[in-house]
mmCIF file of C-alpha atoms in Angstrom:
data_model
loop_
_atom_site.group_PDB
_atom_site.id
_atom_site.type_symbol
_atom_site.label_atom_id
_atom_site.label_comp_id
_atom_site.label_asym_id
_atom_site.label_seq_id
_atom_site.Cartn_x
_atom_site.Cartn_y
_atom_site.Cartn_z
ATOM 1 C CA GLU V 238 -29.779 -64.875 -3.306
ATOM 2 C CA ILE V 239 -31.199 -66.042 -6.575
ATOM 3 C CA VAL V 240 -33.431 -69.110 -6.209
ATOM 4 C CA MET V 241 -33.495 -71.804 -8.909
ATOM 5 C CA THR V 242 -36.688 -73.933 -9.075
ATOM 6 C CA GLN V 243 -36.818 -76.822 -11.202
ATOM 7 C CA SER V 244 -40.001 -78.869 -12.297
ATOM 8 C CA PRO V 245 -41.004 -81.720 -12.118
ATOM 9 C CA ALA V 246 -38.704 -83.260 -9.527
ATOM 10 C CA THR V 247 -39.191 -86.522 -11.072
ATOM 11 C CA LEU V 248 -40.176 -87.548 -14.481
ATOM 12 C CA SER V 249 -41.159 -91.089 -15.650
ATOM 13 C CA VAL V 250 -40.255 -91.378 -19.488
ATOM 14 C CA SER V 251 -39.715 -94.042 -22.053
ATOM 15 C CA PRO V 252 -36.865 -94.480 -24.484
ATOM 16 C CA GLY V 253 -37.757 -92.529 -27.555
ATOM 17 C CA GLU V 254 -40.016 -90.098 -25.993
ATOM 18 C CA ARG V 255 -39.370 -86.195 -26.211
ATOM 19 C CA VAL V 256 -38.883 -84.479 -22.942
ATOM 20 C CA THR V 257 -38.949 -81.000 -21.631
ATOM 21 C CA LEU V 258 -37.449 -80.019 -18.173
ATOM 22 C CA SER V 259 -38.140 -76.628 -16.627
ATOM 23 C CA CYS V 260 -36.059 -74.296 -14.630
ATOM 24 C CA ARG V 261 -37.332 -70.893 -13.086
ATOM 25 C CA ALA V 262 -35.269 -68.123 -11.443
ATOM 26 C CA SER V 263 -36.499 -65.948 -8.612
ATOM 27 C CA GLN V 264 -35.045 -62.871 -10.705
ATOM 28 C CA SER V 265 -33.576 -62.399 -14.169
ATOM 29 C CA VAL V 266 -30.315 -64.044 -14.834
ATOM 30 C CA SER V 267 -30.408 -63.114 -18.684
ATOM 31 C CA THR V 268 -28.830 -66.188 -20.257
ATOM 32 C CA LYS V 269 -26.332 -66.923 -17.603
ATOM 33 C CA LEU V 270 -27.872 -70.474 -17.032
ATOM 34 C CA ALA V 271 -26.193 -73.831 -17.364
ATOM 35 C CA TRP V 272 -27.534 -77.468 -17.442
ATOM 36 C CA TYR V 273 -25.717 -80.560 -15.826
ATOM 37 C CA GLN V 274 -26.254 -83.987 -15.966
ATOM 38 C CA GLN V 275 -25.288 -86.198 -12.948
ATOM 39 C CA LYS V 276 -25.245 -90.063 -13.095
ATOM 40 C CA PRO V 277 -25.255 -92.144 -9.634
ATOM 41 C CA GLY V 278 -21.505 -91.922 -8.372
ATOM 42 C CA GLN V 279 -20.417 -89.629 -10.767
ATOM 43 C CA PRO V 280 -19.641 -85.712 -10.764
ATOM 44 C CA PRO V 281 -21.872 -83.369 -12.744
ATOM 45 C CA ARG V 282 -21.165 -83.096 -16.394
ATOM 46 C CA LEU V 283 -21.634 -79.833 -18.227
ATOM 47 C CA PHE V 284 -24.328 -79.956 -20.992
ATOM 48 C CA ILE V 285 -25.540 -76.513 -21.726
ATOM 49 C CA TYR V 286 -24.165 -73.050 -21.246
ATOM 50 C CA GLY V 287 -25.296 -69.734 -21.976
ATOM 51 C CA ALA V 288 -29.105 -71.185 -21.795
ATOM 52 C CA SER V 289 -28.650 -72.590 -25.446
ATOM 53 C CA ALA V 290 -24.975 -73.581 -26.174
ATOM 54 C CA ARG V 291 -24.154 -77.298 -26.180
ATOM 55 C CA ALA V 292 -20.712 -78.050 -24.260
ATOM 56 C CA THR V 293 -18.178 -80.199 -26.172
ATOM 57 C CA GLY V 294 -19.356 -83.538 -26.965
ATOM 58 C CA ILE V 295 -23.032 -83.133 -25.965
ATOM 59 C CA PRO V 296 -25.406 -84.805 -28.673
ATOM 60 C CA ALA V 297 -27.647 -82.551 -30.769
ATOM 61 C CA ARG V 298 -30.829 -84.136 -29.215
ATOM 62 C CA PHE V 299 -30.254 -81.948 -26.444
ATOM 63 C CA SER V 300 -31.215 -78.354 -26.433
ATOM 64 C CA GLY V 301 -31.612 -75.546 -24.142
ATOM 65 C CA SER V 302 -33.849 -72.333 -24.515
ATOM 66 C CA GLY V 303 -35.065 -69.329 -22.375
ATOM 67 C CA SER V 304 -33.949 -66.168 -21.020
ATOM 68 C CA GLY V 305 -34.612 -63.992 -17.999
ATOM 69 C CA THR V 306 -36.458 -66.312 -15.587
ATOM 70 C CA GLU V 307 -37.713 -69.138 -17.577
ATOM 71 C CA PHE V 308 -35.591 -71.847 -19.137
ATOM 72 C CA THR V 309 -36.180 -75.170 -20.586
ATOM 73 C CA LEU V 310 -34.003 -78.284 -21.518
ATOM 74 C CA THR V 311 -35.486 -80.476 -24.296
ATOM 75 C CA ILE V 312 -34.419 -84.009 -25.119
ATOM 76 C CA SER V 313 -35.911 -84.805 -28.504
ATOM 77 C CA SER V 314 -35.665 -88.475 -28.295
ATOM 78 C CA LEU V 315 -34.475 -90.138 -25.019
ATOM 79 C CA GLN V 316 -31.872 -92.739 -25.168
ATOM 80 C CA SER V 317 -31.062 -95.021 -22.395
ATOM 81 C CA GLU V 318 -28.049 -93.283 -21.461
ATOM 82 C CA ASP V 319 -29.952 -90.125 -20.715
ATOM 83 C CA PHE V 320 -31.410 -91.367 -17.811
ATOM 84 C CA ALA V 321 -30.009 -89.340 -14.835
ATOM 85 C CA VAL V 322 -30.508 -86.161 -12.791
ATOM 86 C CA TYR V 323 -30.371 -82.769 -14.463
ATOM 87 C CA TYR V 324 -29.463 -79.555 -12.538
ATOM 88 C CA CYS V 325 -29.931 -76.075 -13.694
ATOM 89 C CA GLN V 326 -27.462 -73.443 -12.559
ATOM 90 C CA GLN V 327 -27.349 -69.655 -12.692
ATOM 91 C CA TYR V 328 -23.953 -67.968 -12.717
ATOM 92 C CA ASN V 329 -25.485 -64.297 -13.647
ATOM 93 C CA ASN V 330 -24.512 -63.037 -9.977
ATOM 94 C CA TRP V 331 -20.954 -64.573 -9.956
ATOM 95 C CA PRO V 332 -18.770 -63.494 -8.298
ATOM 96 C CA PRO V 333 -19.439 -64.130 -5.559
ATOM 97 C CA MET V 334 -21.984 -67.067 -5.975
ATOM 98 C CA TYR V 335 -23.822 -69.242 -8.244
ATOM 99 C CA THR V 336 -26.867 -71.442 -7.472
ATOM 100 C CA PHE V 337 -28.427 -74.728 -8.466
ATOM 101 C CA GLY V 338 -31.817 -75.816 -8.941
ATOM 102 C CA GLN V 339 -32.851 -79.086 -6.953
ATOM 103 C CA GLY V 340 -32.817 -81.229 -9.849
ATOM 104 C CA THR V 341 -34.976 -83.196 -12.114
ATOM 105 C CA LYS V 342 -34.676 -86.961 -12.172
ATOM 106 C CA LEU V 343 -35.477 -88.932 -15.417
ATOM 107 C CA GLU V 344 -36.490 -92.408 -14.598
ATOM 108 C CA ILE V 345 -37.939 -95.036 -16.728
ATOM 109 C CA GLU R 351 -5.292 -83.973 -18.044
ATOM 110 C CA VAL R 352 -7.199 -81.904 -15.440
ATOM 111 C CA GLN R 353 -7.345 -83.757 -12.065
ATOM 112 C CA LEU R 354 -8.843 -82.713 -8.747
ATOM 113 C CA VAL R 355 -8.247 -84.911 -5.788
ATOM 114 C CA GLU R 356 -9.855 -84.294 -2.542
ATOM 115 C CA SER R 357 -9.065 -85.852 0.888
ATOM 116 C CA GLY R 358 -9.557 -85.326 4.568
ATOM 117 C CA GLY R 359 -13.081 -86.331 4.758
ATOM 118 C CA GLY R 360 -14.209 -88.463 7.690
ATOM 119 C CA LEU R 361 -16.783 -88.907 10.595
ATOM 120 C CA VAL R 362 -16.938 -86.104 13.241
ATOM 121 C CA GLN R 363 -19.065 -85.197 16.145
ATOM 122 C CA PRO R 364 -21.311 -82.298 16.000
ATOM 123 C CA GLY R 365 -19.154 -79.069 17.037
ATOM 124 C CA GLY R 366 -15.966 -80.696 15.601
ATOM 125 C CA SER R 367 -13.567 -79.586 13.038
ATOM 126 C CA LEU R 368 -12.316 -81.139 9.851
ATOM 127 C CA LYS R 369 -10.063 -79.666 6.969
ATOM 128 C CA LEU R 370 -10.495 -80.740 3.523
ATOM 129 C CA SER R 371 -7.720 -80.437 0.905
ATOM 130 C CA CYS R 372 -7.765 -80.639 -2.869
ATOM 131 C CA ALA R 373 -4.597 -81.462 -4.992
ATOM 132 C CA ALA R 374 -4.962 -79.860 -8.295
ATOM 133 C CA SER R 375 -2.931 -80.859 -11.440
ATOM 134 C CA GLY R 376 -3.031 -80.534 -15.244
ATOM 135 C CA PHE R 377 -3.681 -76.901 -15.320
ATOM 136 C CA THR R 378 -2.228 -73.591 -14.013
ATOM 137 C CA PHE R 379 -3.810 -73.674 -10.727
ATOM 138 C CA SER R 380 -3.029 -69.954 -9.866
ATOM 139 C CA SER R 381 -5.123 -68.794 -12.887
ATOM 140 C CA TYR R 382 -8.385 -69.970 -11.747
ATOM 141 C CA TRP R 383 -10.850 -69.223 -9.255
ATOM 142 C CA MET R 384 -11.805 -72.309 -7.249
ATOM 143 C CA SER R 385 -14.748 -73.531 -5.404
ATOM 144 C CA TRP R 386 -16.077 -76.004 -2.968
ATOM 145 C CA VAL R 387 -19.593 -77.590 -3.935
ATOM 146 C CA ARG R 388 -21.271 -79.923 -1.759
ATOM 147 C CA GLN R 389 -24.121 -82.548 -2.052
ATOM 148 C CA ALA R 390 -25.982 -84.156 0.949
ATOM 149 C CA PRO R 391 -26.955 -87.796 0.622
ATOM 150 C CA GLY R 392 -29.697 -87.907 -1.881
ATOM 151 C CA LYS R 393 -29.856 -84.255 -2.354
ATOM 152 C CA GLY R 394 -28.898 -81.552 -4.786
ATOM 153 C CA LEU R 395 -25.957 -79.471 -5.404
ATOM 154 C CA GLU R 396 -24.874 -76.511 -3.326
ATOM 155 C CA TRP R 397 -22.057 -74.215 -3.711
ATOM 156 C CA VAL R 398 -20.310 -73.489 -0.563
ATOM 157 C CA ALA R 399 -17.342 -71.099 -1.028
ATOM 158 C CA ASN R 400 -14.962 -69.735 -3.473
ATOM 159 C CA ILE R 401 -11.564 -68.049 -3.657
ATOM 160 C CA LYS R 402 -10.106 -65.738 -6.196
ATOM 161 C CA GLN R 403 -6.748 -66.731 -8.015
ATOM 162 C CA ASP R 404 -4.494 -64.915 -5.632
ATOM 163 C CA GLY R 405 -6.615 -65.584 -2.481
ATOM 164 C CA SER R 406 -7.603 -61.875 -2.170
ATOM 165 C CA GLU R 407 -11.278 -62.532 -2.439
ATOM 166 C CA LYS R 408 -13.278 -65.260 -0.679
ATOM 167 C CA TYR R 409 -16.921 -65.826 -0.575
ATOM 168 C CA TYR R 410 -19.176 -68.130 1.187
ATOM 169 C CA VAL R 411 -22.790 -69.235 1.153
ATOM 170 C CA ASP R 412 -24.742 -67.969 4.162
ATOM 171 C CA SER R 413 -25.335 -71.086 6.098
ATOM 172 C CA VAL R 414 -21.489 -71.701 6.598
ATOM 173 C CA LYS R 415 -20.324 -68.007 7.142
ATOM 174 C CA GLY R 416 -18.256 -67.786 10.270
ATOM 175 C CA ARG R 417 -17.702 -71.271 10.455
ATOM 176 C CA PHE R 418 -15.795 -72.466 7.296
ATOM 177 C CA THR R 419 -12.822 -70.986 5.877
ATOM 178 C CA ILE R 420 -11.615 -71.477 2.373
ATOM 179 C CA SER R 421 -7.893 -71.078 1.456
ATOM 180 C CA ARG R 422 -5.371 -71.900 -1.365
ATOM 181 C CA ASP R 423 -1.742 -72.543 -1.575
ATOM 182 C CA ASN R 424 -0.617 -71.566 -5.274
ATOM 183 C CA SER R 425 3.075 -73.205 -4.627
ATOM 184 C CA LYS R 426 1.502 -76.481 -3.769
ATOM 185 C CA ASN R 427 -1.444 -76.464 -6.290
ATOM 186 C CA SER R 428 -3.829 -77.258 -3.412
ATOM 187 C CA LEU R 429 -7.232 -75.646 -2.108
ATOM 188 C CA TYR R 430 -8.465 -76.155 1.280
ATOM 189 C CA LEU R 431 -11.561 -76.054 3.307
ATOM 190 C CA GLN R 432 -11.310 -75.622 7.033
ATOM 191 C CA MET R 433 -14.705 -76.729 8.740
ATOM 192 C CA ASN R 434 -15.421 -75.696 12.469
ATOM 193 C CA SER R 435 -18.398 -75.795 14.525
ATOM 194 C CA LEU R 436 -19.706 -78.650 12.200
ATOM 195 C CA ARG R 437 -23.528 -79.564 12.093
ATOM 196 C CA VAL R 438 -25.371 -82.560 11.364
ATOM 197 C CA GLU R 439 -26.753 -80.655 8.359
ATOM 198 C CA ASP R 440 -23.183 -80.158 6.986
ATOM 199 C CA THR R 441 -23.129 -83.908 6.358
ATOM 200 C CA ALA R 442 -22.422 -84.014 2.406
ATOM 201 C CA VAL R 443 -19.824 -85.063 -0.067
ATOM 202 C CA TYR R 444 -17.535 -82.035 -0.708
ATOM 203 C CA SER R 445 -16.144 -81.573 -4.147
ATOM 204 C CA CYS R 446 -13.354 -79.186 -5.284
ATOM 205 C CA VAL R 447 -14.308 -77.583 -8.538
ATOM 206 C CA ARG R 448 -12.444 -75.243 -10.961
ATOM 207 C CA ASP R 449 -14.379 -72.416 -12.075
ATOM 208 C CA GLY R 450 -14.125 -70.693 -15.606
ATOM 209 C CA CYS R 451 -15.055 -73.525 -17.997
ATOM 210 C CA LEU R 452 -14.850 -72.196 -21.589
ATOM 211 C CA GLY R 453 -13.752 -68.866 -20.091
ATOM 212 C CA LEU R 454 -17.167 -68.408 -18.566
ATOM 213 C CA GLN R 455 -16.952 -67.297 -14.824
ATOM 214 C CA GLY R 456 -19.393 -69.357 -12.700
ATOM 215 C CA VAL R 457 -19.435 -72.390 -15.285
ATOM 216 C CA VAL R 458 -17.776 -75.504 -14.153
ATOM 217 C CA CYS R 459 -16.200 -78.246 -16.276
ATOM 218 C CA TYR R 460 -13.990 -80.041 -13.865
ATOM 219 C CA TRP R 461 -15.113 -81.514 -10.649
ATOM 220 C CA GLY R 462 -13.136 -83.839 -8.085
ATOM 221 C CA GLN R 463 -14.787 -87.256 -7.152
ATOM 222 C CA GLY R 464 -15.476 -85.547 -3.600
ATOM 223 C CA ALA R 465 -15.028 -86.452 0.059
ATOM 224 C CA LEU R 466 -17.624 -87.481 2.305
ATOM 225 C CA VAL R 467 -17.983 -85.724 5.625
ATOM 226 C CA THR R 468 -20.308 -87.183 8.117
ATOM 227 C CA VAL R 469 -21.342 -85.159 11.191
ATOM 228 C CA SER R 470 -22.844 -87.533 13.607
ATOM 229 C CA SER R 471 -22.775 -88.306 17.476
#
């Protein structure tokens, strides 16, 4: 099983700041890496797939990078609506399964 | 509009059973792999099980193998999760998800709102 590790678990930031979230895979997943945003009481929303491609409707301030085992999600200038939990997910060994990181919570 | 609506959650004692259902609409259900993903209270996401379009392949996370069974009825556009020998650690919101977002297997665009399963004595 591929284990995904995100850091940090919680990040205290302010609107307007630039933030970088990290995700590490226990073995190479190539660029089969997605990022999801989840707000309280809502299902996750796909933000990034293929490590760096933005999903439909995702603002350009969000960017993803990386390959192999090291990945980052960067938000160039935090907006109030960006405070949420972000999960990375690998889908390189699908089927049969995919795995998520434990999440990074952005808080004010 | 794609909709996934779960039902069947509730409170059950350890060792008990529960069956979740997911009613799908707004897409050709029989064309997609489907999965169950769970989230324990205050915790992260965990893929639980998935099933191929025709039901011929099924996979499970190790922690539920031998206890949970995923199934589907394409004539009813429905996905199911039979959960037996439930444990306290199975307590979570269980969401039905459609795989294959943007044609990428393993990427998820559509999630249900989830059904809460509480295992407690």
